[in-house]
Short mmCIF file of C-alpha atoms in Angstrom, two decimals:
data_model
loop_
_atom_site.label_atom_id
_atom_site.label_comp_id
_atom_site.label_asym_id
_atom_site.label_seq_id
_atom_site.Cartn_x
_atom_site.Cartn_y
_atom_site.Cartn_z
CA UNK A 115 -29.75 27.92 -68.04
CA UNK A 116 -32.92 29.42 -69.29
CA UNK A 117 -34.31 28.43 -73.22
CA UNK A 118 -36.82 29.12 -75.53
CA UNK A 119 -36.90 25.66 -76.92
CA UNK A 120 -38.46 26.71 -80.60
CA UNK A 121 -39.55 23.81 -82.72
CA UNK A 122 -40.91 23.30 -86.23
CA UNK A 123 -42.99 20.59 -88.25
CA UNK A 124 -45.47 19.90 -90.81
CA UNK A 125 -48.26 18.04 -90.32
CA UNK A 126 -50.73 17.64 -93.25
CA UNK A 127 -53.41 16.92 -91.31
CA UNK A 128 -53.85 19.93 -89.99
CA UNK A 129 -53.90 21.77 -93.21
CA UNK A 130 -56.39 24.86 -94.07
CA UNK A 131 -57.48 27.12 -97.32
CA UNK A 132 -60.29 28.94 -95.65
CA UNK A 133 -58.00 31.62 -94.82
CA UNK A 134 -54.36 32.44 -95.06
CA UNK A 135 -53.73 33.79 -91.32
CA UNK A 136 -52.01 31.99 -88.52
CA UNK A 137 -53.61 30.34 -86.15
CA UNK A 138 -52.97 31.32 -82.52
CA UNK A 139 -53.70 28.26 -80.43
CA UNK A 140 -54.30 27.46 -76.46
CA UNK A 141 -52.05 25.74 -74.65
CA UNK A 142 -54.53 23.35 -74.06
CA UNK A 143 -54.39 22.13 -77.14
CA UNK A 144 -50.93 20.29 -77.10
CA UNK A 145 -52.86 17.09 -75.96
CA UNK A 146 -54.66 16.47 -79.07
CA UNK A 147 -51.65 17.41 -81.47
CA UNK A 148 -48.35 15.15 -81.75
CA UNK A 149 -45.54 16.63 -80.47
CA UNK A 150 -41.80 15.35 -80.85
CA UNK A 151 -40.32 13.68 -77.58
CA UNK A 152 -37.67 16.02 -77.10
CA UNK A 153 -35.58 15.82 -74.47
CA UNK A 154 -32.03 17.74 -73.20
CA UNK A 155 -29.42 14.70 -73.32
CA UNK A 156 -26.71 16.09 -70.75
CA UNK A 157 -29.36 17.60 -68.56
CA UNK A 158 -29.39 16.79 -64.70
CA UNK A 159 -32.46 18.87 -64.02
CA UNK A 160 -35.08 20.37 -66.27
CA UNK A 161 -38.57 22.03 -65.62
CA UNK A 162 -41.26 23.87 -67.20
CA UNK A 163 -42.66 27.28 -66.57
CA UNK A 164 -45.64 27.77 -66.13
CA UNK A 165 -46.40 31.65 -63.86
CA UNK A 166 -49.00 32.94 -64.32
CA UNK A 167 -50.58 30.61 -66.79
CA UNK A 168 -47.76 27.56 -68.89
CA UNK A 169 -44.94 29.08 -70.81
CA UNK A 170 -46.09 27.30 -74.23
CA UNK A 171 -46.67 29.17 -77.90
CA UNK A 172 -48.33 27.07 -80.80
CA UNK A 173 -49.23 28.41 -83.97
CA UNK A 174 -50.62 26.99 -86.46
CA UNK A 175 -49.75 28.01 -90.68
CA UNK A 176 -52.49 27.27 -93.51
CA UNK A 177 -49.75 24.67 -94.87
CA UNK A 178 -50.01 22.74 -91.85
CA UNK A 179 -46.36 23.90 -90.51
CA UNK A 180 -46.49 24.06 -86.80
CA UNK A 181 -44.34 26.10 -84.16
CA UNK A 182 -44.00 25.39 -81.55
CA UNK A 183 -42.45 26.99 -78.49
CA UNK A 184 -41.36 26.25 -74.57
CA UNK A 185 -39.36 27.54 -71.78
CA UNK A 186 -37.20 25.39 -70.04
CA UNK A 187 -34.84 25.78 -67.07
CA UNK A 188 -32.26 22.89 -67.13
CA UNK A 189 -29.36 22.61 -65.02
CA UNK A 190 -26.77 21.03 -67.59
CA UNK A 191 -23.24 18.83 -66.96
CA UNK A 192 -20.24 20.20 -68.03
CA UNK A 193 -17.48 17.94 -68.30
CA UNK A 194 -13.96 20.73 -67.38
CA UNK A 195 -10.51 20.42 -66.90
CA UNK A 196 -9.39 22.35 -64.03
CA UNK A 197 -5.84 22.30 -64.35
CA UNK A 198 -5.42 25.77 -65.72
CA UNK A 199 -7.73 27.14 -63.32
CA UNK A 200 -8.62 30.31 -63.14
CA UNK A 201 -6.99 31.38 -66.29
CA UNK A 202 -8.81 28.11 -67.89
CA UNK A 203 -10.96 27.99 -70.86
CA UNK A 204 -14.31 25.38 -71.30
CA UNK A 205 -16.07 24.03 -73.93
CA UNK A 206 -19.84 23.07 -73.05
CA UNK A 207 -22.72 21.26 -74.85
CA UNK A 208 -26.61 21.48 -74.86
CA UNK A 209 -27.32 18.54 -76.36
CA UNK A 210 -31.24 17.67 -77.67
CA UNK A 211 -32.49 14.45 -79.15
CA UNK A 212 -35.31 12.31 -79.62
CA UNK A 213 -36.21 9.87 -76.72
CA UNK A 214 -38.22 7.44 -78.27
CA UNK A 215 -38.51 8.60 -82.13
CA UNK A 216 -35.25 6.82 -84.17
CA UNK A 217 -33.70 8.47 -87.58
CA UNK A 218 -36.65 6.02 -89.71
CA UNK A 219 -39.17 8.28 -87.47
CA UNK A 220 -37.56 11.49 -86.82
CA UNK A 221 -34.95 13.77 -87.97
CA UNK A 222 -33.76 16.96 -86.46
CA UNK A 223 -32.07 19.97 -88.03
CA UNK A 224 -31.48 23.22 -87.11
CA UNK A 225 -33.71 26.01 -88.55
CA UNK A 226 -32.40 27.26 -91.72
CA UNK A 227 -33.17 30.98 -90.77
CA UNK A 228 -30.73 33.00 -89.59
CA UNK A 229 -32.16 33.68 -85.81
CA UNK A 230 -31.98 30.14 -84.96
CA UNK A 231 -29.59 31.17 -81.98
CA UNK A 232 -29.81 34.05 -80.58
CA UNK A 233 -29.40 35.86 -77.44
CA UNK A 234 -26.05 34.19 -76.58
CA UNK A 235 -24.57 38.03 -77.62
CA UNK A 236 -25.72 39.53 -74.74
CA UNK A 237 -25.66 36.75 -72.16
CA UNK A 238 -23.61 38.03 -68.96
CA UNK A 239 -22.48 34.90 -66.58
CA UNK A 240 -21.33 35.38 -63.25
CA UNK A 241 -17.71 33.35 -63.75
CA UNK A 242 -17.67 33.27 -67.82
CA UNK A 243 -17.98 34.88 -70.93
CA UNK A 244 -18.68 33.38 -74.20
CA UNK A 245 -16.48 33.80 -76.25
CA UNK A 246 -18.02 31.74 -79.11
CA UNK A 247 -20.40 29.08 -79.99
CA UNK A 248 -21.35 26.73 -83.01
CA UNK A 249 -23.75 23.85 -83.66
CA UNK A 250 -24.33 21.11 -85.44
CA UNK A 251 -26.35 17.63 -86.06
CA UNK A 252 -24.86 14.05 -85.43
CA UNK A 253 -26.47 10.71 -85.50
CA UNK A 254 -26.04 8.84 -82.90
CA UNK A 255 -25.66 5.24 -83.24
CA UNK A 256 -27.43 2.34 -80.48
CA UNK A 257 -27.26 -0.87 -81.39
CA UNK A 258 -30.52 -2.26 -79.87
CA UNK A 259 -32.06 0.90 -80.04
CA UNK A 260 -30.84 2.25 -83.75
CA UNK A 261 -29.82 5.22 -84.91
CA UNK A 262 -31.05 8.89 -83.33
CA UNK A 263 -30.36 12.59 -84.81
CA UNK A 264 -28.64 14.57 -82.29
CA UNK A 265 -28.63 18.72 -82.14
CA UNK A 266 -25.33 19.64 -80.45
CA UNK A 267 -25.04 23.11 -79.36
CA UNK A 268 -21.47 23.85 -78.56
CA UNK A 269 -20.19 27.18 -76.32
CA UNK A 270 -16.53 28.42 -75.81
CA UNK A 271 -17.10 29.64 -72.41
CA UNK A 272 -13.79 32.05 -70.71
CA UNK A 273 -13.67 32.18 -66.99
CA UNK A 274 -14.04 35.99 -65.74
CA UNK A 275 -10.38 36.13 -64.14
CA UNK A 276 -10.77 40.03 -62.67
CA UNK A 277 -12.54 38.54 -58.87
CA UNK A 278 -9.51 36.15 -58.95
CA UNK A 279 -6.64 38.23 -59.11
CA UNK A 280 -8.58 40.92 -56.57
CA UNK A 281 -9.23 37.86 -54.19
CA UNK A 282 -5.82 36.43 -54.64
CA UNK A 283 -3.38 36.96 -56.99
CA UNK A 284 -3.08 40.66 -55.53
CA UNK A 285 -3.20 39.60 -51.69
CA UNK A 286 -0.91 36.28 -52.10
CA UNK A 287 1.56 39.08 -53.73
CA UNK A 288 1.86 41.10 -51.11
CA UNK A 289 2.09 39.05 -48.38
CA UNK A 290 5.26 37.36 -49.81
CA UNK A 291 6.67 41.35 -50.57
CA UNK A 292 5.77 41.95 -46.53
CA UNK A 293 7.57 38.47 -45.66
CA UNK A 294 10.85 39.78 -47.46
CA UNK A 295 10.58 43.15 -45.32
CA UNK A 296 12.11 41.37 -42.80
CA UNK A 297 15.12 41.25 -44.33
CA UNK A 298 15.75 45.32 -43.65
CA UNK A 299 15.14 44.39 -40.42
CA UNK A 300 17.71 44.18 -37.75
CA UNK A 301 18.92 41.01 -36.96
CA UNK A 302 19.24 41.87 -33.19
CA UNK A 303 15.00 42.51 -32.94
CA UNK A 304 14.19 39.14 -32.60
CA UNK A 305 10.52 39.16 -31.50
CA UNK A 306 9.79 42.14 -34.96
CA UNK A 307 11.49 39.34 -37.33
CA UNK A 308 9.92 36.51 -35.75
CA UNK A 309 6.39 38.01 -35.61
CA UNK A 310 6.31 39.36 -39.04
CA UNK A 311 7.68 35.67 -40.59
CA UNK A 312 5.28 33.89 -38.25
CA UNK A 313 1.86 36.23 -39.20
CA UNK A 314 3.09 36.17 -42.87
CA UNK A 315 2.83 32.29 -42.67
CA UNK A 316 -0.38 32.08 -40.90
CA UNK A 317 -2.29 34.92 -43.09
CA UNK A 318 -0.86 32.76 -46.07
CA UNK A 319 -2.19 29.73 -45.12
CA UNK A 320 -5.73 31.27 -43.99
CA UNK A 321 -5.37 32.76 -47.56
CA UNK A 322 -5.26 29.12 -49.19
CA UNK A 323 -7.32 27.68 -47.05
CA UNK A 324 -10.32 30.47 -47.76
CA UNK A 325 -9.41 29.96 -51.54
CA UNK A 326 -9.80 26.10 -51.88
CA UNK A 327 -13.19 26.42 -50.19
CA UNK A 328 -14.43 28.04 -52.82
CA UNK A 329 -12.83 25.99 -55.48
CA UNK A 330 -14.73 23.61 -57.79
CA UNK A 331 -14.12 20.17 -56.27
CA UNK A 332 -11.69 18.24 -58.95
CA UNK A 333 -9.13 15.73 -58.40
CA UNK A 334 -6.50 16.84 -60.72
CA UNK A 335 -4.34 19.40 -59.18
CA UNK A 336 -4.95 23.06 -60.54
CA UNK A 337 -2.78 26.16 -61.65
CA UNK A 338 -3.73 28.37 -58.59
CA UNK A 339 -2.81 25.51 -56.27
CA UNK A 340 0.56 25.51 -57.61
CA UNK A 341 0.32 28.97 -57.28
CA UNK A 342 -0.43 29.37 -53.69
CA UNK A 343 2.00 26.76 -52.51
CA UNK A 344 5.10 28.65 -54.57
CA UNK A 345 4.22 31.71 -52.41
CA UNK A 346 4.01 29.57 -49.34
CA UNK A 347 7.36 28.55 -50.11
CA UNK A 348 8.89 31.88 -50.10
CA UNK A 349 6.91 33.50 -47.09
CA UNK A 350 7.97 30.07 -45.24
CA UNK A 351 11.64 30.11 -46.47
CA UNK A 352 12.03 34.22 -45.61
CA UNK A 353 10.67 32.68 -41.83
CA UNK A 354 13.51 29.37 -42.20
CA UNK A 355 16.11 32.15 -43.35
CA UNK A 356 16.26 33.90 -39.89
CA UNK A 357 15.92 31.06 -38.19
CA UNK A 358 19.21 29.71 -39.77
CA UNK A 359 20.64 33.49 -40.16
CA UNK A 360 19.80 34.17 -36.35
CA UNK A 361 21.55 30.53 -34.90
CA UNK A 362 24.79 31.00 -37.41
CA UNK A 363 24.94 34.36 -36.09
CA UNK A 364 24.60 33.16 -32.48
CA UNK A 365 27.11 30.22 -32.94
CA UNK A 366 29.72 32.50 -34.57
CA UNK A 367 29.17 34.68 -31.27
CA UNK A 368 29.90 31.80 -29.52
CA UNK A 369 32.99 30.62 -31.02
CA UNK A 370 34.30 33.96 -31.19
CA UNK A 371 33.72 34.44 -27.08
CA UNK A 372 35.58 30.99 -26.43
CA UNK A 373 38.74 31.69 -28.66
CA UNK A 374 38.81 34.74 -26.92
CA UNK A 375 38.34 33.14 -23.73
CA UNK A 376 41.12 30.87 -24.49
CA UNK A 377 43.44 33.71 -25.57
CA UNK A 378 43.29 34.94 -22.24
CA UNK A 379 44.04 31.78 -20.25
CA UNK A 380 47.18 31.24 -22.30
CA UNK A 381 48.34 34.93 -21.67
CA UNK A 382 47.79 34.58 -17.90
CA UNK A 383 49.64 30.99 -18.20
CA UNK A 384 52.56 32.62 -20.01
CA UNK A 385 52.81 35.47 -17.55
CA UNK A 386 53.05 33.46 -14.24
CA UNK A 387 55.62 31.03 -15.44
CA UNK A 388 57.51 34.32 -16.63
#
């Protein structure tokens, strides 16, 4: 995710009465003011931007408040359970805290104006939506360390379902309606009931098998596994069905052919000894 980390502090020092306008400063600038150490918690990868010139805003307020702004691009863990997949809903975190600074240096609270999130409204994701979001501040507690404020940023996040039921839900559906079409077939056309049972199978498991690739990778076992497999079941049972139709069939044939068979040997008996 992209953010415009926006921070805000006073330091007297840098107080002013000559004028009452904010000062615009250069990035250049950051070196020789002190900044908080503030890092992203759950992040696995973070940068800076800095095309054409370094993505940084300070200005500087006659009472010596200072804002302070930065654009980040952090790749973030997610902890998810899967096993409601792909009609599952998450809960994320962005998580921001001091890295060296404790509560007896620091403390951290979200802005008190109303835009202190924004932008979330009209965020489009590729597999979610967010549905909702809320914040708050916790202190955290390490016992050699002591005790750090902690800005949680939690998002209700709902996975966009519409590619899923396109990509399988829909196909998975009809291959198990074209698997029971064999059942208006004949019994007699063995290689049409065969063929249709055995392609039904195949395109079934090619279906599952394109599916899981593109799964997230997760031990616990997920809805649309269970899914897949039930309709594997019924395209392989329609296949099992002639199989078992096809050799009762053939063994009824069978025994119907030898009591007939033995019908006429005891008529021929009865007629020679007559």
């Amino acid at each position: 995710m992209t953010v415009f980390l926006r921070q805000s502090w006073r330091d007297e020092r840098l107080t002013y009465n000559h004028t009452n306008k904010t000062l615009g400063l250069d990035s250049r600038f950051v070196d020789k003011l002190w900044l908080p150490d503030t890092f992203i918690v759950n992040a696995k990868s973070a940068w800076f931007h800095d095309v054409t010139v370094e993505n940084k805003l300070i200005r500087l307020q006659p009472d010596g408040v200072i804002l302070y702004s930065i654009r980040i691009t952090s790749t973030v863990a997610c902890d998810m359970d899967l096993t409601k997949y792909p009609m599952d809903e998450q809960e994320c975190m962005l998580e921001l805290e001091s890295y060296g600074y404790s509560s007896e240096d620091i403390v951290y609270h979200w802005s008190e104006s109303q835009e202190h999130i924004h932008g979330l409204d009209k965020l489009e994701l590729s597999q979610f939506t967010i549905t909702d979001y809320r914040f708050n501040t916790e202190m955290m507690n390490f016992k050699k360390a002591g005790r750090f404020p902690r800005l949680r940023l939690h998002f209700q996040l709902r996975r966009n379902r519409g590619v899923y039921i396109i990509q399988s839900y829909v196909p998975s559906i009809l291959l198990v309606a074209m698997s029971w079409v064999s059942f208006w077939i004949s019994q007699s056309a063995v290689p049409a009931r065969v063929s249709l049972g055995i392609t039904t199978v195949l395109t079934m498991t090619t279906l599952m098998v394109s599916a899981r690739s593109s799964l997230p990778r997760a031990s616990s076992i997920k809805a649309l596994d269970v899914y897949f497999w039930i309709c594997y079941v019924f395209v392989f049972a329609a296949l099992v069905e002639y199989a078992f139709a096809h050799f009762s069939a053939d063994y009824m044939r069978k025994q119907r052919a030898k009591t007939k068979s033995n019908k006429s040997s005891t008529e021929v008996c009865l007629r020679f000894f007559c």
